[in-house]
Amino acid sequence: NNRFVRESPALNTKSISAVFLTCFWRRYHLFVLVNMSRRFEEADNRPVFVGNLDPYTTQREIERLFDRKGRIKRVEMKTGFAFVFYEDHRDARDAVKDYDGYEFGPSRRRLRVELARGDGLIKRREDDRRTEARNNPCETLFVVNFDPTKTRTKDLEKLFEEYGTLIRVEIKKNFAFVQFQTTEEATAAMRALDGHYVGDRQITVEFMARGSTKRSRSRTPSPRRSPPRRRRSLSRSPRSPPSPRGRSRSR
C-alpha cells in the first residue's frame, strides 16, 4: 500500500500529460481543417480574370458575353484586362472552361480567361475594408472603375457637385477621392451614383475607410488652405525681384 501511494503521483502526472497532449493535437487538427476549408471556400469565390482585351472593349460587351454563364455581381474594367465576379463559383469555372482562348472583339483576339490568382487574403482584406467603410460613413468617397484615359477631374466634379458642396476631387491613377463638406452630402452621392455609368464603365462609389482617409490627408495639403496659399503666391509675384536698395541694405 505504501508503495502504491508513493508511485501514484507519478502515474497521475503521466496521465494528465497524456490527456493534455491528446486534447492539444485534437484542437490543432481541428484548427488546420477549419483553415483549409476556408482557403478552399475563398479559392472557389475568386473572380474570373479576363486578359488580352482590346483597349476599346467596353464593360457592357464583357457583361453580355459572361452573363451567358450565370448571374454576375459586378465587372471591374482595367486597361487591357478585367475581373468578372459571379454570384456562384460554379458559373465562374464554366466561364473559364468555355471562354479561355475564345476569339472576341473586332480584332478577334484570343481571350486569356482564368480564375484570379491568390489565396483569398487580398479579397478578405478588401471585404474587411468595405465593411468598415459602410459601418463608419464619412465625408470622403472612394471612386473606382472609371476609364482613367478618358475621365478628367472636371468630369467627376460635374457628376458629384449636384449632391452637395465639394471640398476636393482628386484622381490618382485609376481611382479617385471625392470629398464633400458633410457626411450627409457624401451619403446622398454614394446612394445615387454607385453603379452609375461614366462613359462605358460602371463605377463603384463607397465611403473611404477612416484610416485611409487620414493617410490621404497627411500626404496631400488641406484643400481648404490651398486656395489662400495660391493667392498669396500670386500677390507676391509682381514684386518678387528685390530692389537694388533692398539688396544693399541686406549687405
Short mmCIF file of C-alpha atoms in Angstrom, two decimals:
data_model
loop_
_atom_site.label_atom_id
_atom_site.label_comp_id
_atom_site.label_asym_id
_atom_site.label_seq_id
_atom_site.Cartn_x
_atom_site.Cartn_y
_atom_site.Cartn_z
CA ASN A 1 0.00 0.00 0.00
CA ASN A 2 2.76 2.44 0.87
CA ARG A 3 4.47 1.67 -2.44
CA PHE A 4 1.27 2.37 -4.36
CA VAL A 5 0.84 5.70 -2.58
CA ARG A 6 4.41 6.71 -3.42
CA GLU A 7 4.02 5.85 -7.14
CA SER A 8 0.52 7.24 -7.65
CA PRO A 9 1.59 10.93 -8.06
CA ALA A 10 3.88 9.95 -10.93
CA LEU A 11 1.15 7.94 -12.55
CA ASN A 12 -1.27 10.83 -12.20
CA THR A 13 1.26 13.22 -13.74
CA LYS A 14 1.75 10.94 -16.75
CA SER A 15 -1.97 10.54 -17.18
CA ILE A 16 -2.53 14.29 -17.08
CA SER A 17 0.25 14.86 -19.61
CA ALA A 18 -1.22 12.26 -21.95
CA VAL A 19 -4.67 13.79 -21.72
CA PHE A 20 -3.25 17.29 -22.32
CA LEU A 21 -1.31 16.17 -25.40
CA THR A 22 -4.35 14.37 -26.78
CA CYS A 23 -6.52 17.49 -26.37
CA PHE A 24 -3.81 19.68 -27.88
CA TRP A 25 -3.44 17.54 -31.02
CA ARG A 26 -7.20 17.30 -31.47
CA ARG A 27 -7.54 21.07 -31.29
CA TYR A 28 -4.59 21.56 -33.66
CA HIS A 29 -6.08 19.19 -36.26
CA LEU A 30 -9.43 20.95 -35.96
CA PHE A 31 -7.71 24.32 -36.48
CA VAL A 32 -5.91 23.01 -39.60
CA LEU A 33 -9.10 21.57 -41.07
CA VAL A 34 -11.06 24.79 -40.48
CA ASN A 35 -8.37 26.90 -42.15
CA MET A 36 -8.11 24.52 -45.09
CA SER A 37 -11.86 24.66 -45.61
CA ARG A 38 -11.74 28.47 -45.50
CA ARG A 39 -8.99 28.52 -48.12
CA PHE A 40 -10.90 26.17 -50.41
CA GLU A 41 -14.02 28.31 -49.99
CA GLU A 42 -12.08 31.51 -50.77
CA ALA A 43 -10.47 29.84 -53.79
CA ASP A 44 -13.91 28.94 -55.10
CA ASN A 45 -15.07 32.55 -54.71
CA ARG A 46 -12.24 34.03 -56.73
CA PRO A 47 -13.19 36.34 -59.63
CA VAL A 48 -12.53 35.47 -63.24
CA PHE A 49 -9.54 37.18 -64.82
CA VAL A 50 -10.08 38.17 -68.47
CA GLY A 51 -6.90 39.17 -70.28
CA ASN A 52 -5.75 40.17 -73.77
CA LEU A 53 -8.69 42.53 -74.25
CA ASP A 54 -8.76 45.13 -76.96
CA PRO A 55 -8.17 48.56 -75.33
CA TYR A 56 -11.51 49.76 -76.69
CA THR A 57 -13.52 46.91 -75.19
CA THR A 58 -16.45 48.23 -73.13
CA GLN A 59 -17.84 46.92 -69.89
CA ARG A 60 -21.20 46.20 -71.47
CA GLU A 61 -19.55 43.94 -74.05
CA ILE A 62 -17.87 41.94 -71.27
CA GLU A 63 -21.15 41.72 -69.36
CA ARG A 64 -23.07 40.48 -72.41
CA LEU A 65 -20.51 37.73 -73.03
CA PHE A 66 -20.03 36.44 -69.49
CA ASP A 67 -23.63 36.84 -68.40
CA ARG A 68 -24.40 33.80 -70.56
CA LYS A 69 -22.70 31.59 -67.95
CA GLY A 70 -24.53 32.88 -64.88
CA ARG A 71 -25.54 35.84 -62.78
CA ILE A 72 -22.79 38.46 -62.48
CA LYS A 73 -22.33 40.57 -59.36
CA ARG A 74 -20.03 43.12 -60.98
CA VAL A 75 -17.31 43.68 -63.57
CA GLU A 76 -14.15 45.65 -62.85
CA MET A 77 -12.58 47.02 -66.02
CA LYS A 78 -8.88 47.77 -66.32
CA THR A 79 -6.74 48.73 -69.30
CA GLY A 80 -6.39 45.57 -71.38
CA PHE A 81 -7.99 43.23 -68.84
CA ALA A 82 -10.95 42.85 -66.50
CA PHE A 83 -12.27 40.95 -63.48
CA VAL A 84 -15.70 39.31 -63.58
CA PHE A 85 -17.36 38.50 -60.25
CA TYR A 86 -20.03 35.77 -60.30
CA GLU A 87 -22.57 35.02 -57.60
CA ASP A 88 -21.94 31.28 -57.98
CA HIS A 89 -18.38 29.95 -58.20
CA ARG A 90 -19.56 27.12 -60.46
CA ASP A 91 -20.54 29.69 -63.09
CA ALA A 92 -17.04 31.17 -62.83
CA ARG A 93 -15.49 27.78 -63.54
CA ASP A 94 -17.80 27.27 -66.51
CA ALA A 95 -16.73 30.64 -67.91
CA VAL A 96 -13.06 29.72 -67.58
CA LYS A 97 -13.66 26.39 -69.29
CA ASP A 98 -15.62 27.81 -72.22
CA TYR A 99 -14.00 31.22 -72.80
CA ASP A 100 -10.27 30.64 -72.37
CA GLY A 101 -8.92 31.08 -75.91
CA TYR A 102 -12.25 32.43 -77.16
CA GLU A 103 -11.94 34.89 -80.10
CA PHE A 104 -13.53 38.15 -79.05
CA GLY A 105 -14.00 41.67 -80.41
CA PRO A 106 -13.48 43.21 -83.86
CA SER A 107 -9.82 42.19 -83.87
CA ARG A 108 -10.73 38.60 -82.89
CA ARG A 109 -8.26 38.46 -80.06
CA ARG A 110 -7.99 35.19 -78.17
CA LEU A 111 -9.04 35.84 -74.58
CA ARG A 112 -7.00 34.64 -71.66
CA VAL A 113 -9.58 33.56 -69.07
CA GLU A 114 -8.70 32.01 -65.71
CA LEU A 115 -9.54 32.24 -62.03
CA ALA A 116 -7.74 35.15 -60.42
CA ARG A 117 -4.64 34.04 -58.57
CA GLY A 118 -4.12 34.32 -54.83
CA ASP A 119 -5.17 32.55 -51.62
CA GLY A 120 -8.03 34.92 -50.81
CA LEU A 121 -6.05 37.14 -48.43
CA ILE A 122 -6.34 40.23 -50.62
CA LYS A 123 -10.05 39.66 -51.16
CA ARG A 124 -10.59 39.18 -47.42
CA ARG A 125 -8.76 42.43 -46.63
CA GLU A 126 -10.81 44.27 -49.25
CA ASP A 127 -14.05 42.89 -47.82
CA ASP A 128 -12.97 43.95 -44.32
CA ARG A 129 -12.16 47.44 -45.58
CA ARG A 130 -15.53 47.78 -47.30
CA THR A 131 -17.37 46.56 -44.21
CA GLU A 132 -15.52 49.08 -42.04
CA ALA A 133 -16.30 51.87 -44.51
CA ARG A 134 -20.01 51.03 -44.60
CA ASN A 135 -20.20 50.98 -40.81
CA ASN A 136 -18.31 54.28 -40.46
CA PRO A 137 -19.59 56.76 -43.06
CA CYS A 138 -17.57 59.92 -43.62
CA GLU A 139 -17.47 62.92 -45.94
CA THR A 140 -14.93 61.36 -48.36
CA LEU A 141 -15.89 58.91 -51.10
CA PHE A 142 -13.71 56.38 -52.89
CA VAL A 143 -14.46 56.12 -56.63
CA VAL A 144 -13.08 53.37 -58.85
CA ASN A 145 -13.62 51.58 -62.18
CA PHE A 146 -13.81 54.67 -64.40
CA ASP A 147 -11.65 54.90 -67.51
CA PRO A 148 -8.51 56.79 -66.42
CA THR A 149 -7.58 57.58 -70.03
CA LYS A 150 -10.84 59.45 -70.69
CA THR A 151 -12.05 60.70 -67.30
CA ARG A 152 -10.82 64.07 -66.03
CA THR A 153 -11.24 65.86 -62.72
CA LYS A 154 -13.83 68.21 -64.19
CA ASP A 155 -15.91 65.21 -65.30
CA LEU A 156 -16.14 63.90 -61.74
CA GLU A 157 -16.78 67.38 -60.39
CA LYS A 158 -19.70 67.82 -62.76
CA LEU A 159 -21.07 64.42 -61.77
CA PHE A 160 -20.82 64.84 -57.98
CA GLU A 161 -21.46 68.56 -57.45
CA GLU A 162 -25.19 68.02 -57.80
CA TYR A 163 -25.28 66.37 -54.36
CA GLY A 164 -23.51 68.99 -52.25
CA THR A 165 -20.54 71.26 -51.73
CA LEU A 166 -17.31 69.72 -52.98
CA ILE A 167 -14.13 70.26 -50.97
CA ARG A 168 -11.82 68.36 -53.30
CA VAL A 169 -11.82 65.94 -56.22
CA GLU A 170 -8.52 64.13 -56.71
CA ILE A 171 -7.75 61.48 -59.32
CA LYS A 172 -4.88 59.08 -58.58
CA LYS A 173 -4.12 56.69 -61.44
CA ASN A 174 -7.27 54.56 -61.79
CA PHE A 175 -9.19 55.69 -58.69
CA ALA A 176 -10.29 58.97 -57.13
CA PHE A 177 -11.24 60.69 -53.87
CA VAL A 178 -14.30 62.94 -53.73
CA GLN A 179 -14.69 64.91 -50.52
CA PHE A 180 -17.90 66.71 -49.55
CA GLN A 181 -18.49 69.28 -46.85
CA THR A 182 -20.75 66.95 -44.84
CA THR A 183 -21.25 63.22 -44.41
CA GLU A 184 -24.92 63.60 -45.37
CA GLU A 185 -23.96 65.00 -48.78
CA ALA A 186 -21.48 62.18 -49.34
CA THR A 187 -24.13 59.62 -48.38
CA ALA A 188 -26.60 61.04 -50.89
CA ALA A 189 -23.98 60.99 -53.66
CA MET A 190 -22.93 57.41 -52.88
CA ARG A 191 -26.52 56.13 -52.93
CA ALA A 192 -27.24 57.86 -56.22
CA LEU A 193 -24.02 57.18 -58.13
CA ASP A 194 -22.81 53.75 -57.01
CA GLY A 195 -23.25 51.63 -60.14
CA HIS A 196 -23.70 54.71 -62.33
CA TYR A 197 -22.16 54.59 -65.82
CA VAL A 198 -19.40 57.06 -66.65
CA GLY A 199 -18.89 56.61 -70.35
CA ASP A 200 -19.00 52.86 -70.94
CA ARG A 201 -17.92 51.82 -67.43
CA GLN A 202 -19.97 51.24 -64.31
CA ILE A 203 -18.27 53.00 -61.41
CA THR A 204 -18.11 51.87 -57.80
CA VAL A 205 -18.67 54.57 -55.16
CA GLU A 206 -18.22 53.84 -51.47
CA PHE A 207 -17.17 55.53 -48.26
CA MET A 208 -13.46 55.88 -47.62
CA ALA A 209 -12.18 53.85 -44.67
CA ARG A 210 -11.25 56.10 -41.76
CA GLY A 211 -7.61 55.01 -41.67
CA SER A 212 -7.20 55.55 -45.40
CA THR A 213 -8.78 59.00 -45.13
CA LYS A 214 -6.24 60.04 -42.51
CA ARG A 215 -3.35 58.76 -44.61
CA SER A 216 -4.54 60.54 -47.74
CA ARG A 217 -4.92 63.81 -45.84
CA SER A 218 -1.43 63.52 -44.39
CA ARG A 219 0.07 63.06 -47.86
CA THR A 220 -1.71 65.97 -49.50
CA PRO A 221 -2.18 69.55 -48.32
CA SER A 222 -5.58 70.51 -46.96
CA PRO A 223 -7.81 71.71 -49.78
CA ARG A 224 -9.28 74.44 -47.60
CA ARG A 225 -5.87 76.01 -47.02
CA SER A 226 -4.52 75.65 -50.54
CA PRO A 227 -6.51 78.50 -52.21
CA PRO A 228 -5.21 81.22 -49.81
CA ARG A 229 -1.71 79.87 -50.30
CA ARG A 230 -2.02 80.23 -54.07
CA ARG A 231 -3.46 83.72 -53.75
CA ARG A 232 -0.56 84.84 -51.57
CA SER A 233 1.97 83.45 -54.05
CA LEU A 234 0.26 85.30 -56.91
CA SER A 235 0.23 88.56 -54.94
CA ARG A 236 3.97 88.29 -54.33
CA SER A 237 4.85 87.55 -57.95
CA PRO A 238 4.78 91.18 -59.27
CA ARG A 239 7.26 92.36 -56.64
CA SER A 240 9.38 89.22 -56.48
CA PRO A 241 12.55 90.85 -57.91
CA PRO A 242 14.14 92.76 -54.97
CA SER A 243 15.19 96.35 -55.48
CA PRO A 244 18.90 97.27 -55.57
CA ARG A 245 18.35 99.46 -52.50
CA GLY A 246 16.99 96.49 -50.56
CA ARG A 247 19.97 94.35 -51.56
CA SER A 248 22.44 97.00 -50.49
CA ARG A 249 20.84 97.24 -47.06
CA SER A 250 20.92 93.49 -46.61
CA ARG A 251 24.63 93.56 -47.26
#
